[in-house]
PDB file of C-alpha atoms in Angstrom:
ATOM      1  CA  TYR A   1      32.708  29.109  70.500  1.00 75.00           C
ATOM      2  CA  GLY A   2      31.872  26.136  72.268  1.00 87.00           C
ATOM      3  CA  VAL A   3      28.154  26.663  72.203  1.00 86.00           C
ATOM      4  CA  GLU A   4      25.490  24.487  71.179  1.00 88.00           C
ATOM      5  CA  VAL A   5      22.433  26.352  69.424  1.00 89.00           C
ATOM      6  CA  SER A   6      19.517  24.340  68.334  1.00 91.00           C
ATOM      7  CA  PRO A   7      17.311  25.188  65.289  1.00 86.00           C
ATOM      8  CA  SER A   8      14.318  26.050  67.722  1.00 90.00           C
ATOM      9  CA  MET A   9      16.460  28.801  69.624  1.00 89.00           C
ATOM     10  CA  VAL A  10      17.691  30.122  66.294  1.00 84.00           C
ATOM     11  CA  SER A  11      13.799  30.315  65.180  1.00 84.00           C
ATOM     12  CA  SER A  12      13.152  31.897  68.429  1.00 89.00           C
ATOM     13  CA  ILE A  13      15.852  34.634  68.317  1.00 87.00           C
ATOM     14  CA  THR A  14      14.760  35.413  64.688  1.00 85.00           C
ATOM     15  CA  ASP A  15      11.076  35.771  65.531  1.00 88.00           C
ATOM     16  CA  LYS A  16      12.117  38.451  68.253  1.00 90.00           C
ATOM     17  CA  VAL A  17      14.142  40.184  65.688  1.00 90.00           C
ATOM     18  CA  ILE A  18      11.762  40.408  62.781  1.00 90.00           C
ATOM     19  CA  PRO A  19       9.420  42.996  64.472  1.00 92.00           C
ATOM     20  CA  GLN A  20      11.991  45.072  65.067  1.00 92.00           C
ATOM     21  CA  ILE A  21      13.227  45.004  61.520  1.00 90.00           C
ATOM     22  CA  LYS A  22       9.671  45.734  60.352  1.00 90.00           C
ATOM     23  CA  GLN A  23       9.439  48.684  62.877  1.00 94.00           C
ATOM     24  CA  TRP A  24      12.690  49.938  61.577  1.00 92.00           C
ATOM     25  CA  GLN A  25      11.276  49.735  57.973  1.00 90.00           C
ATOM     26  CA  SER A  26       8.273  51.638  58.827  1.00 92.00           C
ATOM     27  CA  ARG A  27       9.387  54.336  60.980  1.00 95.00           C
ATOM     28  CA  PRO A  28       8.930  57.911  60.234  1.00 96.00           C
ATOM     29  CA  LEU A  29      11.354  59.890  58.051  1.00 96.00           C
ATOM     30  CA  SER A  30      12.445  63.825  57.942  1.00 95.00           C
ATOM     31  CA  ALA A  31      10.226  65.894  55.578  1.00 96.00           C
ATOM     32  CA  THR A  32      13.248  67.010  53.651  1.00 96.00           C
ATOM     33  CA  TYR A  33      16.490  65.450  52.471  1.00 97.00           C
ATOM     34  CA  PRO A  34      18.954  67.591  50.355  1.00 96.00           C
ATOM     35  CA  ILE A  35      20.332  64.600  48.705  1.00 97.00           C
ATOM     36  CA  VAL A  36      19.227  60.922  48.214  1.00 98.00           C
ATOM     37  CA  TYR A  37      21.192  58.285  46.713  1.00 98.00           C
ATOM     38  CA  LEU A  38      19.586  55.267  45.202  1.00 97.00           C
ATOM     39  CA  ASP A  39      21.177  52.003  44.120  1.00 95.00           C
ATOM     40  CA  GLY A  40      20.331  48.254  43.999  1.00 94.00           C
ATOM     41  CA  ILE A  41      22.364  45.297  45.257  1.00 93.00           C
ATOM     42  CA  HIS A  42      21.703  41.766  44.074  1.00 92.00           C
ATOM     43  CA  PHE A  43      21.650  38.373  46.340  1.00 92.00           C
ATOM     44  CA  LYS A  44      20.771  34.791  45.473  1.00 92.00           C
ATOM     45  CA  VAL A  45      17.763  33.665  47.283  1.00 92.00           C
ATOM     46  CA  ARG A  46      16.073  30.068  47.176  1.00 89.00           C
ATOM     47  CA  ASP A  47      12.578  30.113  46.083  1.00 83.00           C
ATOM     48  CA  ASN A  48      10.331  27.222  45.466  1.00 84.00           C
ATOM     49  CA  GLY A  49      13.351  24.940  44.802  1.00 84.00           C
ATOM     50  CA  ARG A  50      14.999  27.230  42.566  1.00 90.00           C
ATOM     51  CA  VAL A  51      17.792  29.951  42.991  1.00 91.00           C
ATOM     52  CA  MET A  52      16.754  33.305  42.055  1.00 90.00           C
ATOM     53  CA  THR A  53      18.527  36.663  41.866  1.00 90.00           C
ATOM     54  CA  LYS A  54      16.803  39.382  44.064  1.00 90.00           C
ATOM     55  CA  ALA A  55      17.510  43.120  44.305  1.00 91.00           C
ATOM     56  CA  ILE A  56      17.602  44.933  47.522  1.00 93.00           C
ATOM     57  CA  TYR A  57      16.705  48.776  46.746  1.00 95.00           C
ATOM     58  CA  THR A  58      18.933  51.007  49.197  1.00 96.00           C
ATOM     59  CA  VAL A  59      17.574  54.626  49.682  1.00 97.00           C
ATOM     60  CA  TYR A  60      20.610  56.377  51.265  1.00 97.00           C
ATOM     61  CA  GLY A  61      19.907  60.014  52.351  1.00 97.00           C
ATOM     62  CA  VAL A  62      21.839  62.921  53.784  1.00 96.00           C
ATOM     63  CA  ASP A  63      19.629  65.331  56.165  1.00 94.00           C
ATOM     64  CA  ALA A  64      19.956  69.085  56.368  1.00 91.00           C
ATOM     65  CA  ASP A  65      22.347  68.850  59.096  1.00 93.00           C
ATOM     66  CA  GLY A  66      24.795  66.606  57.090  1.00 92.00           C
ATOM     67  CA  TYR A  67      23.808  63.404  58.885  1.00 94.00           C
ATOM     68  CA  ARG A  68      23.755  60.265  56.695  1.00 95.00           C
ATOM     69  CA  ASP A  69      21.091  57.638  57.157  1.00 95.00           C
ATOM     70  CA  VAL A  70      19.830  54.456  55.387  1.00 97.00           C
ATOM     71  CA  LEU A  71      16.207  55.490  54.960  1.00 97.00           C
ATOM     72  CA  CYS A  72      15.245  52.030  53.329  1.00 93.00           C
ATOM     73  CA  LEU A  73      16.461  48.490  52.446  1.00 93.00           C
ATOM     74  CA  TYR A  74      13.531  47.014  50.279  1.00 91.00           C
ATOM     75  CA  VAL A  75      13.590  43.581  49.119  1.00 90.00           C
ATOM     76  CA  GLY A  76      11.993  43.735  45.609  1.00 84.00           C
ATOM     77  CA  GLN A  77      10.632  40.914  43.106  1.00 73.00           C
ATOM     78  CA  GLY A  78      13.342  39.757  40.603  1.00 68.00           C
ATOM     79  CA  SER A  79      15.721  41.995  39.179  1.00 71.00           C
ATOM     80  CA  GLU A  80      16.258  45.749  39.592  1.00 81.00           C
ATOM     81  CA  GLY A  81      13.645  47.920  37.544  1.00 87.00           C
ATOM     82  CA  ALA A  82      12.590  51.500  37.340  1.00 91.00           C
ATOM     83  CA  LYS A  83       9.061  50.804  38.381  1.00 91.00           C
ATOM     84  CA  GLU A  84       9.633  48.937  41.446  1.00 92.00           C
ATOM     85  CA  TRP A  85      12.090  51.989  42.226  1.00 95.00           C
ATOM     86  CA  GLY A  86       8.888  54.056  41.886  1.00 94.00           C
ATOM     87  CA  ARG A  87       7.107  51.924  44.338  1.00 94.00           C
ATOM     88  CA  VAL A  88      10.081  52.469  46.999  1.00 95.00           C
ATOM     89  CA  LEU A  89       9.866  56.074  46.553  1.00 97.00           C
ATOM     90  CA  GLU A  90       6.118  56.076  47.179  1.00 96.00           C
ATOM     91  CA  HIS A  91       6.948  53.911  50.199  1.00 95.00           C
ATOM     92  CA  ILE A  92       9.381  56.753  51.426  1.00 96.00           C
ATOM     93  CA  LYS A  93       6.889  59.454  50.737  1.00 97.00           C
ATOM     94  CA  ASP A  94       4.231  57.598  52.764  1.00 97.00           C
ATOM     95  CA  ARG A  95       6.578  57.581  55.859  1.00 97.00           C
ATOM     96  CA  GLY A  96       6.945  61.447  55.599  1.00 97.00           C
ATOM     97  CA  VAL A  97       9.484  62.278  53.173  1.00 97.00           C
ATOM     98  CA  GLU A  98       7.811  65.456  51.237  1.00 97.00           C
ATOM     99  CA  ASP A  99      10.881  66.823  49.449  1.00 97.00           C
ATOM    100  CA  VAL A 100      14.328  65.800  48.007  1.00 98.00           C
ATOM    101  CA  LEU A 101      16.360  68.399  46.496  1.00 97.00           C
ATOM    102  CA  PHE A 102      18.684  65.946  44.553  1.00 97.00           C
ATOM    103  CA  PHE A 103      18.784  62.201  43.832  1.00 97.00           C
ATOM    104  CA  SER A 104      21.963  60.620  42.688  1.00 97.00           C
ATOM    105  CA  VAL A 105      21.555  57.681  40.642  1.00 97.00           C
ATOM    106  CA  ASP A 106      22.993  55.109  38.164  1.00 93.00           C
ATOM    107  CA  GLY A 107      22.133  54.670  34.448  1.00 90.00           C
ATOM    108  CA  LEU A 108      19.167  52.151  34.762  1.00 92.00           C
ATOM    109  CA  SER A 109      16.472  52.605  32.045  1.00 91.00           C
ATOM    110  CA  GLY A 110      13.819  54.869  32.922  1.00 93.00           C
ATOM    111  CA  PHE A 111      15.366  55.660  36.459  1.00 94.00           C
ATOM    112  CA  LYS A 112      14.533  59.596  36.235  1.00 95.00           C
ATOM    113  CA  GLU A 113      11.164  59.137  35.045  1.00 96.00           C
ATOM    114  CA  ALA A 114      10.290  56.951  37.910  1.00 96.00           C
ATOM    115  CA  ILE A 115      11.688  59.449  40.228  1.00 97.00           C
ATOM    116  CA  LEU A 116       9.880  62.479  38.810  1.00 97.00           C
ATOM    117  CA  SER A 117       6.528  60.709  38.871  1.00 97.00           C
ATOM    118  CA  VAL A 118       6.928  60.568  42.857  1.00 97.00           C
ATOM    119  CA  TYR A 119       8.981  63.707  43.249  1.00 98.00           C
ATOM    120  CA  PRO A 120       8.506  66.136  40.286  1.00 97.00           C
ATOM    121  CA  GLN A 121      10.429  69.283  41.392  1.00 97.00           C
ATOM    122  CA  SER A 122      13.458  67.208  42.167  1.00 97.00           C
ATOM    123  CA  ILE A 123      16.898  67.172  40.408  1.00 97.00           C
ATOM    124  CA  VAL A 124      18.409  63.935  39.107  1.00 97.00           C
ATOM    125  CA  GLN A 125      22.198  63.439  38.504  1.00 97.00           C
ATOM    126  CA  ARG A 126      23.178  60.528  37.035  1.00 96.00           C
ATOM    127  CA  CYS A 127      26.340  59.122  38.184  1.00 97.00           C
ATOM    128  CA  ILE A 128      29.222  60.257  36.413  1.00 97.00           C
ATOM    129  CA  VAL A 129      31.677  57.437  37.738  1.00 95.00           C
ATOM    130  CA  HIS A 130      29.176  54.819  36.288  1.00 94.00           C
ATOM    131  CA  MET A 131      29.357  56.736  32.948  1.00 96.00           C
ATOM    132  CA  ILE A 132      33.187  56.895  32.776  1.00 96.00           C
ATOM    133  CA  ARG A 133      33.287  53.089  33.472  1.00 95.00           C
ATOM    134  CA  THR A 134      30.852  52.399  30.631  1.00 94.00           C
ATOM    135  CA  SER A 135      32.680  54.747  28.244  1.00 96.00           C
ATOM    136  CA  ILE A 136      36.146  53.290  28.604  1.00 96.00           C
ATOM    137  CA  ARG A 137      34.975  49.605  28.825  1.00 94.00           C
ATOM    138  CA  PHE A 138      36.154  48.678  25.134  1.00 93.00           C
ATOM    139  CA  VAL A 139      39.099  51.350  24.929  1.00 96.00           C
ATOM    140  CA  ASP A 140      42.439  50.141  24.194  1.00 96.00           C
ATOM    141  CA  ASP A 141      45.072  50.024  27.042  1.00 95.00           C
ATOM    142  CA  ARG A 142      47.323  52.337  24.892  1.00 96.00           C
ATOM    143  CA  ASP A 143      44.486  55.018  24.618  1.00 97.00           C
ATOM    144  CA  MET A 144      43.157  54.788  28.159  1.00 96.00           C
ATOM    145  CA  LYS A 145      45.240  57.483  30.114  1.00 96.00           C
ATOM    146  CA  ILE A 146      44.705  60.149  27.631  1.00 97.00           C
ATOM    147  CA  LEU A 147      41.106  59.472  26.665  1.00 97.00           C
ATOM    148  CA  ILE A 148      40.118  59.442  30.323  1.00 97.00           C
ATOM    149  CA  LYS A 149      42.181  63.046  30.667  1.00 97.00           C
ATOM    150  CA  ASP A 150      39.680  64.328  27.683  1.00 97.00           C
ATOM    151  CA  LEU A 151      36.817  62.945  29.365  1.00 97.00           C
ATOM    152  CA  LYS A 152      37.550  64.938  32.648  1.00 97.00           C
ATOM    153  CA  LEU A 153      37.522  68.317  30.576  1.00 97.00           C
ATOM    154  CA  ILE A 154      33.807  67.435  29.930  1.00 97.00           C
ATOM    155  CA  TYR A 155      32.603  66.720  33.459  1.00 96.00           C
ATOM    156  CA  GLN A 156      35.080  69.008  35.122  1.00 96.00           C
ATOM    157  CA  ALA A 157      34.269  72.211  33.027  1.00 96.00           C
ATOM    158  CA  ASP A 158      33.142  75.540  34.756  1.00 95.00           C
ATOM    159  CA  ASN A 159      29.582  75.289  33.316  1.00 96.00           C
ATOM    160  CA  GLU A 160      27.313  73.563  30.880  1.00 96.00           C
ATOM    161  CA  THR A 161      28.624  75.544  27.724  1.00 97.00           C
ATOM    162  CA  GLN A 162      32.281  74.825  28.172  1.00 97.00           C
ATOM    163  CA  GLY A 163      31.350  71.153  28.841  1.00 97.00           C
ATOM    164  CA  LEU A 164      29.595  71.141  25.667  1.00 97.00           C
ATOM    165  CA  GLU A 165      32.581  72.475  23.965  1.00 97.00           C
ATOM    166  CA  ALA A 166      34.727  69.873  25.536  1.00 97.00           C
ATOM    167  CA  LEU A 167      32.706  67.029  24.166  1.00 98.00           C
ATOM    168  CA  ASP A 168      32.652  68.712  20.628  1.00 97.00           C
ATOM    169  CA  LYS A 169      36.556  68.670  20.893  1.00 97.00           C
ATOM    170  CA  PHE A 170      36.436  65.082  22.318  1.00 97.00           C
ATOM    171  CA  GLU A 171      34.109  63.913  19.368  1.00 97.00           C
ATOM    172  CA  LYS A 172      36.616  65.198  17.098  1.00 96.00           C
ATOM    173  CA  ILE A 173      39.556  63.427  18.459  1.00 97.00           C
ATOM    174  CA  TRP A 174      37.935  60.001  19.247  1.00 97.00           C
ATOM    175  CA  ASN A 175      34.939  59.687  17.237  1.00 96.00           C
ATOM    176  CA  LYS A 176      36.646  57.793  14.265  1.00 95.00           C
ATOM    177  CA  LYS A 177      38.103  55.101  16.591  1.00 96.00           C
ATOM    178  CA  TYR A 178      35.250  55.024  19.656  1.00 97.00           C
ATOM    179  CA  PRO A 179      31.974  56.763  18.194  1.00 96.00           C
ATOM    180  CA  GLU A 180      29.943  55.060  20.714  1.00 96.00           C
ATOM    181  CA  ILE A 181      31.262  57.154  23.988  1.00 97.00           C
ATOM    182  CA  ALA A 182      30.389  60.963  22.654  1.00 97.00           C
ATOM    183  CA  LYS A 183      27.089  59.650  21.325  1.00 97.00           C
ATOM    184  CA  ALA A 184      26.317  57.990  24.835  1.00 96.00           C
ATOM    185  CA  TRP A 185      27.258  61.171  26.403  1.00 97.00           C
ATOM    186  CA  ARG A 186      25.101  63.289  23.973  1.00 97.00           C
ATOM    187  CA  LYS A 187      22.205  60.872  24.619  1.00 95.00           C
ATOM    188  CA  ASN A 188      22.309  61.375  28.335  1.00 95.00           C
ATOM    189  CA  TRP A 189      23.569  64.983  28.641  1.00 97.00           C
ATOM    190  CA  THR A 190      20.553  66.395  30.576  1.00 94.00           C
ATOM    191  CA  GLU A 191      20.825  63.821  33.404  1.00 94.00           C
ATOM    192  CA  LEU A 192      24.775  63.835  33.349  1.00 96.00           C
ATOM    193  CA  THR A 193      25.028  67.795  33.710  1.00 96.00           C
ATOM    194  CA  ALA A 194      22.422  68.521  36.067  1.00 95.00           C
ATOM    195  CA  PHE A 195      25.357  69.533  38.580  1.00 96.00           C
ATOM    196  CA  PHE A 196      26.523  72.368  36.297  1.00 96.00           C
ATOM    197  CA  GLY A 197      23.877  74.458  38.042  1.00 93.00           C
ATOM    198  CA  PHE A 198      25.728  74.635  41.268  1.00 95.00           C
ATOM    199  CA  ASN A 199      29.029  75.358  43.041  1.00 94.00           C
ATOM    200  CA  TRP A 200      31.762  72.800  43.375  1.00 93.00           C
ATOM    201  CA  ALA A 201      30.900  72.086  46.928  1.00 92.00           C
ATOM    202  CA  VAL A 202      27.403  70.737  45.648  1.00 93.00           C
ATOM    203  CA  ARG A 203      28.821  68.989  42.745  1.00 94.00           C
ATOM    204  CA  LYS A 204      30.927  66.839  45.011  1.00 92.00           C
ATOM    205  CA  LEU A 205      27.932  65.636  46.644  1.00 92.00           C
ATOM    206  CA  MET A 206      25.814  65.049  43.503  1.00 93.00           C
ATOM    207  CA  TYR A 207      28.220  63.569  40.899  1.00 95.00           C
ATOM    208  CA  THR A 208      28.555  59.935  42.124  1.00 95.00           C
ATOM    209  CA  THR A 209      26.594  57.373  43.883  1.00 96.00           C
ATOM    210  CA  ASN A 210      29.905  56.230  45.510  1.00 94.00           C
ATOM    211  CA  PRO A 211      28.325  56.674  49.279  1.00 95.00           C
ATOM    212  CA  VAL A 212      25.797  54.077  48.832  1.00 96.00           C
ATOM    213  CA  GLU A 213      28.131  51.664  46.870  1.00 95.00           C
ATOM    214  CA  GLY A 214      30.443  52.047  49.929  1.00 95.00           C
ATOM    215  CA  LEU A 215      27.594  50.965  52.047  1.00 95.00           C
ATOM    216  CA  HIS A 216      27.034  47.942  49.518  1.00 96.00           C
ATOM    217  CA  ARG A 217      30.632  46.870  49.775  1.00 95.00           C
ATOM    218  CA  MET A 218      30.005  46.595  53.634  1.00 94.00           C
ATOM    219  CA  LEU A 219      26.925  44.509  52.940  1.00 93.00           C
ATOM    220  CA  ARG A 220      28.918  42.145  50.700  1.00 93.00           C
ATOM    221  CA  LYS A 221      31.764  41.798  53.007  1.00 93.00           C
ATOM    222  CA  THR A 222      29.527  40.588  55.643  1.00 89.00           C
ATOM    223  CA  THR A 223      27.561  38.140  53.272  1.00 90.00           C
ATOM    224  CA  LYS A 224      30.567  36.896  50.932  1.00 88.00           C
ATOM    225  CA  THR A 225      30.401  33.523  52.550  1.00 87.00           C
ATOM    226  CA  LYS A 226      26.755  33.075  51.705  1.00 84.00           C
ATOM    227  CA  GLY A 227      26.020  31.021  48.453  1.00 85.00           C
ATOM    228  CA  ALA A 228      22.270  31.598  48.493  1.00 90.00           C
ATOM    229  CA  PHE A 229      19.763  32.505  51.247  1.00 90.00           C
ATOM    230  CA  VAL A 230      17.237  29.914  52.081  1.00 87.00           C
ATOM    231  CA  SER A 231      14.346  32.597  51.794  1.00 86.00           C
ATOM    232  CA  GLU A 232      13.425  36.152  51.198  1.00 85.00           C
ATOM    233  CA  LYS A 233      12.855  36.419  55.285  1.00 83.00           C
ATOM    234  CA  ALA A 234      16.447  35.070  55.542  1.00 84.00           C
ATOM    235  CA  LEU A 235      17.726  37.638  53.352  1.00 87.00           C
TER     236      LEU A 235
END
């Protein structure tokens, strides 16, 4: 643009922006959110001469009027973990969030326990889309179409009983060739089927973390030319 910008000017601008960021990060929140999506996104950051991967913990909520809002973007230490998520949730609780009806999350180990330790009455739904991706990872191309169709019968059933019947049928058909798929669905059944207790309109909100992943795609687009951030503050 034909404008010269000195390092001191960049620092001066940053010094004015940082307090606004901190103010945003600590702003009061609504007392209740019908649904909150949780997901992490990872970036490279330089730390003491080394390049490290750090997770940003994104808390993405929908309020009672249907308005969407990023409640929190929190830079954690190191890779994503359930204990760190527990601290993030304590942070939004301190900012006024007393109750969340539904949490939509991925399959991170210990995620549900971390959530219920802070919001014990919330319903936790594991992302069906993530589960499907995991299920078909090692499926042969020639089996893919019909196997996915059989999986749909499980999570698109009218209720949990019919879903279990569809899982039994899936197991009989595919267990010999892909025994790990039905086993994984049974192991995570409680978290995968929380939405069966609600109507289709509510299920559409609960069954996937796609809304927060859409936000992360926007962040990736903005930062795609960045190899590694010079510091956590820069990130």
